[in-house]
PDB file of C-alpha atoms in Angstrom:
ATOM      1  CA  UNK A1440       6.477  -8.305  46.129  1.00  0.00           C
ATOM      2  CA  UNK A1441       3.914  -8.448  48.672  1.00  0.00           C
ATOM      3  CA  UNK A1442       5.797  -6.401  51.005  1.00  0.00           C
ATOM      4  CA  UNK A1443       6.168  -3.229  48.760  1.00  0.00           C
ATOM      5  CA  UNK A1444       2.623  -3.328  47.877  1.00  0.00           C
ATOM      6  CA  UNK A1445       1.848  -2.956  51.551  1.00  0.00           C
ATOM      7  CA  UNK A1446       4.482  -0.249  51.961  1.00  0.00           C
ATOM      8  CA  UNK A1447       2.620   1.631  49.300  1.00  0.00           C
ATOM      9  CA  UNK A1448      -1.021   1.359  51.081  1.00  0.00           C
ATOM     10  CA  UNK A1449       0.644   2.786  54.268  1.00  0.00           C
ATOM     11  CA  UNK A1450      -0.898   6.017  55.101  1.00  0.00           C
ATOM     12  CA  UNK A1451       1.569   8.486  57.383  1.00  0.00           C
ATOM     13  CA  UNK A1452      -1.137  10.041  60.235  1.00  0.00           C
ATOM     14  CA  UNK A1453      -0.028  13.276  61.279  1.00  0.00           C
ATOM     15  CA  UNK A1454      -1.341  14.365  64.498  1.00  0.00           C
ATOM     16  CA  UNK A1455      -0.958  17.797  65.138  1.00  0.00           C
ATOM     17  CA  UNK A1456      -0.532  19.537  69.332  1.00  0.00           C
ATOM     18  CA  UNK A1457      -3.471  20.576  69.013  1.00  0.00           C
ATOM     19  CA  UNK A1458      -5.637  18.235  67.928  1.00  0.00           C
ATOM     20  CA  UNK A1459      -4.242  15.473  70.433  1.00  0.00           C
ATOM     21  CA  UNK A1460      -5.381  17.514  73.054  1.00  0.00           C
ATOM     22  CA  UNK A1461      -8.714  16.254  72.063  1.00  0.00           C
ATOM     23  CA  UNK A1462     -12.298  17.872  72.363  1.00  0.00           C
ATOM     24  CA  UNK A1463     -14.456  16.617  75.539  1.00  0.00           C
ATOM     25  CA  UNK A1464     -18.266  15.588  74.037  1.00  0.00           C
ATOM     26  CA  UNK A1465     -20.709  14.198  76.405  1.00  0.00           C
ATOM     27  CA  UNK A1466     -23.726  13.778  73.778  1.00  0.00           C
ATOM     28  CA  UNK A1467     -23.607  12.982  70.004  1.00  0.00           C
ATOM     29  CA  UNK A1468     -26.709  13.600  67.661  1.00  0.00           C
ATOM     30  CA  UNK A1469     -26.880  11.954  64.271  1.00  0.00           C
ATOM     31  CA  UNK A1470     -28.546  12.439  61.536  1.00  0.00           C
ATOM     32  CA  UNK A1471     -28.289  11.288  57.706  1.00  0.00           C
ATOM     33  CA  UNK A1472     -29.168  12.230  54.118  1.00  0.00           C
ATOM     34  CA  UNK A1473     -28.979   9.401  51.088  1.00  0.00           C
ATOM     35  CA  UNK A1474     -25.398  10.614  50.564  1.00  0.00           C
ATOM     36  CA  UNK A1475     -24.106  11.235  54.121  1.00  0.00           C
ATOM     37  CA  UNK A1476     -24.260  10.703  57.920  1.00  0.00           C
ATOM     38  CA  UNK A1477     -23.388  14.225  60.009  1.00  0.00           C
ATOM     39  CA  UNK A1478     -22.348  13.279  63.516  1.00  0.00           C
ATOM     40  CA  UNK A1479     -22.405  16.409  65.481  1.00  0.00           C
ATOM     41  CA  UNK A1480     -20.347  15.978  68.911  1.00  0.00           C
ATOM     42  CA  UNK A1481     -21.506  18.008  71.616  1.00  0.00           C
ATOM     43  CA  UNK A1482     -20.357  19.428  75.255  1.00  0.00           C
ATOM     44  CA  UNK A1483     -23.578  19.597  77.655  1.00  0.00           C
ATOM     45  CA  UNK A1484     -23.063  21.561  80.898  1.00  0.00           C
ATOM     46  CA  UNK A1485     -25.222  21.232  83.852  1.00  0.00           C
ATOM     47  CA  UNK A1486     -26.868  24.495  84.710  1.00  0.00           C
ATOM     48  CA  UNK A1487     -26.775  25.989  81.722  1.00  0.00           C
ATOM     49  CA  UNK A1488     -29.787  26.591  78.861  1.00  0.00           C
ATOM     50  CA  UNK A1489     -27.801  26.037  75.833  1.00  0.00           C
ATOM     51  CA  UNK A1490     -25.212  23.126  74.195  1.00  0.00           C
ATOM     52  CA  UNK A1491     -22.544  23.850  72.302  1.00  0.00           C
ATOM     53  CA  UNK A1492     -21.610  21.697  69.095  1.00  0.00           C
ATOM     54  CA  UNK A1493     -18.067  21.156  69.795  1.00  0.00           C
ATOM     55  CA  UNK A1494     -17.220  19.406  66.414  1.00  0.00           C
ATOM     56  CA  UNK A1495     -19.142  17.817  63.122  1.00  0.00           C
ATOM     57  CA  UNK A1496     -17.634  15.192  61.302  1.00  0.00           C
ATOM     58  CA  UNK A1497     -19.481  14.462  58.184  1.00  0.00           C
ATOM     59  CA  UNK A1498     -19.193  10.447  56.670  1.00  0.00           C
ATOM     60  CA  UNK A1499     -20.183   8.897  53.635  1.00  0.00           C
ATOM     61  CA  UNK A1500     -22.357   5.926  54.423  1.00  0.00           C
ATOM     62  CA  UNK A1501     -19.295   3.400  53.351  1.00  0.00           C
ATOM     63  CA  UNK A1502     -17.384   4.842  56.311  1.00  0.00           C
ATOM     64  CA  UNK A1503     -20.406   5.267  58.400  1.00  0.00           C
ATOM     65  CA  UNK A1504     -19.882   1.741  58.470  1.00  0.00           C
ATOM     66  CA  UNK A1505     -16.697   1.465  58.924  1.00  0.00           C
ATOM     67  CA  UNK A1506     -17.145   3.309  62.114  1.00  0.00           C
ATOM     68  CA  UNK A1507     -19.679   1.661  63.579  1.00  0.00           C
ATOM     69  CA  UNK A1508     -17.731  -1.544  62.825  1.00  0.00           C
ATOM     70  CA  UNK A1509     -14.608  -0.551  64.769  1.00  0.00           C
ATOM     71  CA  UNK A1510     -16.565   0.837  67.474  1.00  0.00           C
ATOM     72  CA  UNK A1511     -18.656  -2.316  68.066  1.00  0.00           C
ATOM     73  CA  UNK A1512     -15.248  -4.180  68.049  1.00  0.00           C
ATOM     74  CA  UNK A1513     -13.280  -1.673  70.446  1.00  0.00           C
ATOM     75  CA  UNK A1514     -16.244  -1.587  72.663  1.00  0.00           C
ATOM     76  CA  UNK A1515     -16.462  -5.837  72.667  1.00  0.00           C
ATOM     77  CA  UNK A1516     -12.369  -5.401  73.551  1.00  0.00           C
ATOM     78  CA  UNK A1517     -13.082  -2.435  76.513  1.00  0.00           C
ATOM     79  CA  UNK A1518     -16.094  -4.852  77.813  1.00  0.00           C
ATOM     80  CA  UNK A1519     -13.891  -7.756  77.535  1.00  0.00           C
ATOM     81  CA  UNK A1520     -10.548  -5.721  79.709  1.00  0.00           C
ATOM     82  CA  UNK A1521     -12.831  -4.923  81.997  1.00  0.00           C
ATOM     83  CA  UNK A1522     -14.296  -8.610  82.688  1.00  0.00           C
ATOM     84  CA  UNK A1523     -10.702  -9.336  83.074  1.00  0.00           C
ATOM     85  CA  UNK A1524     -10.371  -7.481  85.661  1.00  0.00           C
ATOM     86  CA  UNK A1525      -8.082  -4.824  83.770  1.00  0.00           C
ATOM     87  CA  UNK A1526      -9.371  -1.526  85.250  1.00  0.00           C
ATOM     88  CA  UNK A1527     -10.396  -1.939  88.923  1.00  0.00           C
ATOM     89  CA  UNK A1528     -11.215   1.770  88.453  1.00  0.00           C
ATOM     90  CA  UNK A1529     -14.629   1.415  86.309  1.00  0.00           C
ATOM     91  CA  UNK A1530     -17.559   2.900  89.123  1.00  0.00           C
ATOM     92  CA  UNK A1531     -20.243   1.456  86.594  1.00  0.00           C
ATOM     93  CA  UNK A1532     -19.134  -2.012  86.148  1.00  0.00           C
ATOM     94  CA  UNK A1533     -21.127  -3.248  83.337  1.00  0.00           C
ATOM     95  CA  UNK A1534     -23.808  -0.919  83.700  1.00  0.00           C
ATOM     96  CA  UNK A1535     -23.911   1.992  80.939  1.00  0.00           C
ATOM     97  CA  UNK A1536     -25.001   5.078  82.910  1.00  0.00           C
ATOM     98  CA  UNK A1537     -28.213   6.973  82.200  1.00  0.00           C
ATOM     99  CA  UNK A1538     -28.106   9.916  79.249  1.00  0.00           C
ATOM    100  CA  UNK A1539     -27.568  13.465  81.945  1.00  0.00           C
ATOM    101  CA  UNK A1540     -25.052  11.174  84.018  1.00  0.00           C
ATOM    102  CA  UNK A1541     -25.351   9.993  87.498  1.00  0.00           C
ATOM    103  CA  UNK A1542     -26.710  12.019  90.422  1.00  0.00           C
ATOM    104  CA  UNK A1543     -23.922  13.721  92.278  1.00  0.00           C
ATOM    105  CA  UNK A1544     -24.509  14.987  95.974  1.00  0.00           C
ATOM    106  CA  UNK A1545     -22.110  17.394  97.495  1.00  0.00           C
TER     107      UNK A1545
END
């Protein structure tokens, strides 16, 4: 009995071209009414005067939550891989870099 009930919570995901291409964001700004958080993802490039929003994603504060919840715990898992030694290819180590990246010298 237990089974078919969790058959019938499964949700199908359908992940379209696309959207699995992903969109690159390098800053997020938040911001929140009593009825919703809007987190507006955004694609800063050096040189340049102005910052495109790249994609808003609007939440109800129940799965505001819920997000910051499962990014706390994939976060404690990446920290975690990388104490492990499971990507030797991490230049930062434990340290988060700066907001407006790193320095680069050509």
């Amino acid at each position: 009995m237990e089974n078919n009930n969790q058959k019938q919570n499964q949700i199908q995901v359908e992940l379209t071209d696309e959207v699995a291409q992903g969109t690159y964001a390098n800053l997020a700004i938040i911001a929140h009414s009593p009825s919703e958080f809007i987190l507006d993802f955004i694609r800063i490039v050096p040189g340049t005067q102005k910052a495109k929003v790249k994609s808003r994603i609007i939440l109800t504060p129940d799965n505001a939550k819920r997000l910051l919840l499962a990014l706390q715990d994939n976060v404690h898992r990446f920290e975690e891989m990388i104490k492990n030694g499971g990507n030797n290819n991490n230049p930062f180590g434990e340290l988060i870099p700066p907001i407006g990246g790193i320095a680069g010298e050509a």
